[in-house]
Amino acid sequence: MDIVSLVLSIIAILVSIVVAFVESVREYRLSRIGLEAEYFKDIYKEHLVYKIPNARGYIKFDSANKLIGSDKLIDELQQLRKDSLYFQYNNPTFYGKLKQNIQELENYLVTNESRVFVGEDQTIAYTRIKDDIENIYRVISKGYLGKK
């Protein structure tokens, strides 16, 4: 009977140690996510809620059917990338995805600045810009939620 009690006591101690370790790791991870969530709010709120939508509003087609007004959005995207540099060191996977999505939209805007868009091409251009912005928002949202 004493041996059974001793074995059960040892098992209970081991289980307690494992549970304490798992809880410690879990708590550390939650603290890190909470801290990063604060950084996300501080860095991205203005960009996502005000600046990007405002800059997007300047994009239109002129009387010659050329895409104009993309300068403000390009400047805002560059500022967004610059403001995200913290994550280049702290969360390089997130930063890489965000940088790639920003670069794709910037490249599209720059390469199509002087192009003439006729009819349905204008709708396709607006849709492409909208989709690229949504992709940027999606990457940031997933990063905020701690998803990969």
XYZ file of C-alpha atoms in Angstrom:
148
model
C 0.000 0.000 0.000
C 2.835 2.414 0.766
C 4.385 1.795 -2.657
C 1.100 2.562 -4.402
C 0.760 5.802 -2.445
C 4.346 6.755 -3.290
C 3.849 6.065 -7.019
C 0.607 8.047 -7.045
C 2.313 10.925 -5.257
C 5.162 10.967 -7.773
C 2.694 10.885 -10.679
C 0.732 13.751 -9.109
C 3.915 15.812 -8.710
C 4.942 15.158 -12.325
C 1.483 16.088 -13.602
C 1.591 19.289 -11.535
C 4.970 20.216 -12.995
C 3.818 19.557 -16.563
C 0.606 21.559 -16.047
C 2.563 24.457 -14.542
C 4.973 24.453 -17.464
C 2.182 24.327 -20.066
C 0.326 27.161 -18.315
C 3.506 29.226 -18.183
C 4.086 28.809 -21.925
C 0.432 29.587 -22.651
C 0.496 32.704 -20.460
C 3.683 33.920 -22.143
C 2.100 33.469 -25.571
C -1.078 35.306 -24.542
C 0.968 38.165 -23.095
C 2.954 38.432 -26.304
C -0.224 38.448 -28.419
C -1.716 41.129 -26.144
C 1.376 43.278 -26.468
C 1.439 42.885 -30.241
C -2.266 43.721 -30.368
C -1.467 47.059 -28.735
C 1.229 47.692 -31.323
C -1.196 46.800 -34.109
C -3.754 49.285 -32.787
C -1.180 52.028 -32.417
C 0.396 51.468 -35.820
C -2.539 50.585 -38.048
C -5.733 52.208 -36.765
C -5.248 55.550 -38.516
C -4.060 53.892 -41.707
C -6.903 51.407 -41.972
C -9.801 53.532 -40.812
C -8.944 56.940 -42.249
C -5.841 57.337 -44.381
C -6.120 54.475 -46.877
C -9.853 54.975 -47.575
C -9.291 58.718 -47.947
C -6.347 58.251 -50.319
C -8.303 55.656 -52.309
C -11.021 58.247 -52.870
C -8.718 60.361 -55.061
C -8.255 57.630 -57.662
C -10.361 58.157 -60.763
C -10.206 58.284 -64.531
C -9.774 61.592 -66.332
C -11.461 62.693 -69.540
C -8.789 60.853 -71.543
C -9.600 57.624 -69.620
C -6.254 57.650 -67.812
C -5.939 56.544 -64.215
C -5.122 59.574 -62.061
C -4.946 60.447 -58.381
C -2.971 57.409 -57.272
C -0.138 59.502 -55.778
C -1.879 59.890 -52.408
C -2.506 56.150 -52.103
C 1.064 55.336 -53.145
C 2.383 57.768 -50.506
C 0.095 56.225 -47.886
C 1.223 52.699 -48.793
C 4.851 53.752 -48.468
C 4.106 55.252 -45.044
C 2.281 52.068 -44.035
C 5.320 49.991 -44.973
C 7.612 52.372 -43.097
C 5.403 52.291 -39.989
C 5.447 48.482 -40.107
C 9.227 48.174 -39.782
C 8.916 47.097 -36.137
C 7.445 43.831 -37.379
C 10.359 43.249 -39.747
C 12.332 42.299 -36.650
C 9.626 41.048 -34.306
C 7.422 39.126 -36.763
C 9.257 38.757 -40.085
C 6.664 36.409 -41.590
C 3.878 38.934 -41.075
C 6.049 41.795 -42.293
C 7.049 39.867 -45.419
C 3.421 39.159 -46.352
C 2.377 42.740 -45.682
C 5.298 44.176 -47.619
C 4.564 41.894 -50.574
C 0.899 42.929 -50.701
C 1.748 46.620 -50.400
C 4.366 46.289 -53.147
C 1.924 44.539 -55.490
C -0.585 47.387 -55.197
C 2.105 50.050 -55.537
C 3.473 48.344 -58.646
C 0.005 48.134 -60.183
C -0.685 51.812 -59.530
C 2.687 52.997 -60.827
C 2.689 50.857 -63.960
C -0.869 51.845 -64.878
C -0.679 55.584 -64.149
C -0.576 56.688 -67.760
C -2.431 53.779 -69.293
C -5.723 54.411 -71.061
C -8.574 52.317 -69.662
C -11.629 51.959 -71.862
C -15.051 50.702 -70.787
C -14.878 47.488 -68.790
C -11.125 47.987 -68.212
C -11.979 50.795 -65.786
C -14.190 48.478 -63.743
C -11.459 45.846 -63.759
C -8.924 48.432 -62.564
C -11.160 49.615 -59.709
C -11.830 45.998 -58.716
C -8.124 45.159 -58.773
C -7.305 48.140 -56.544
C -10.145 47.235 -54.147
C -9.023 43.597 -53.996
C -5.406 44.563 -53.345
C -6.464 46.891 -50.515
C -8.632 44.118 -49.063
C -5.628 41.774 -49.166
C -3.571 44.305 -47.195
C -6.372 44.642 -44.627
C -6.659 40.840 -44.413
C -2.928 40.389 -43.741
C -3.069 43.012 -40.982
C -6.207 41.479 -39.458
C -4.658 38.018 -39.400
C -1.510 39.439 -37.832
C -3.585 41.216 -35.203
C -5.390 37.981 -34.354
C -2.113 36.065 -34.162
C -2.912 33.909 -37.193
C -0.347 32.967 -39.790
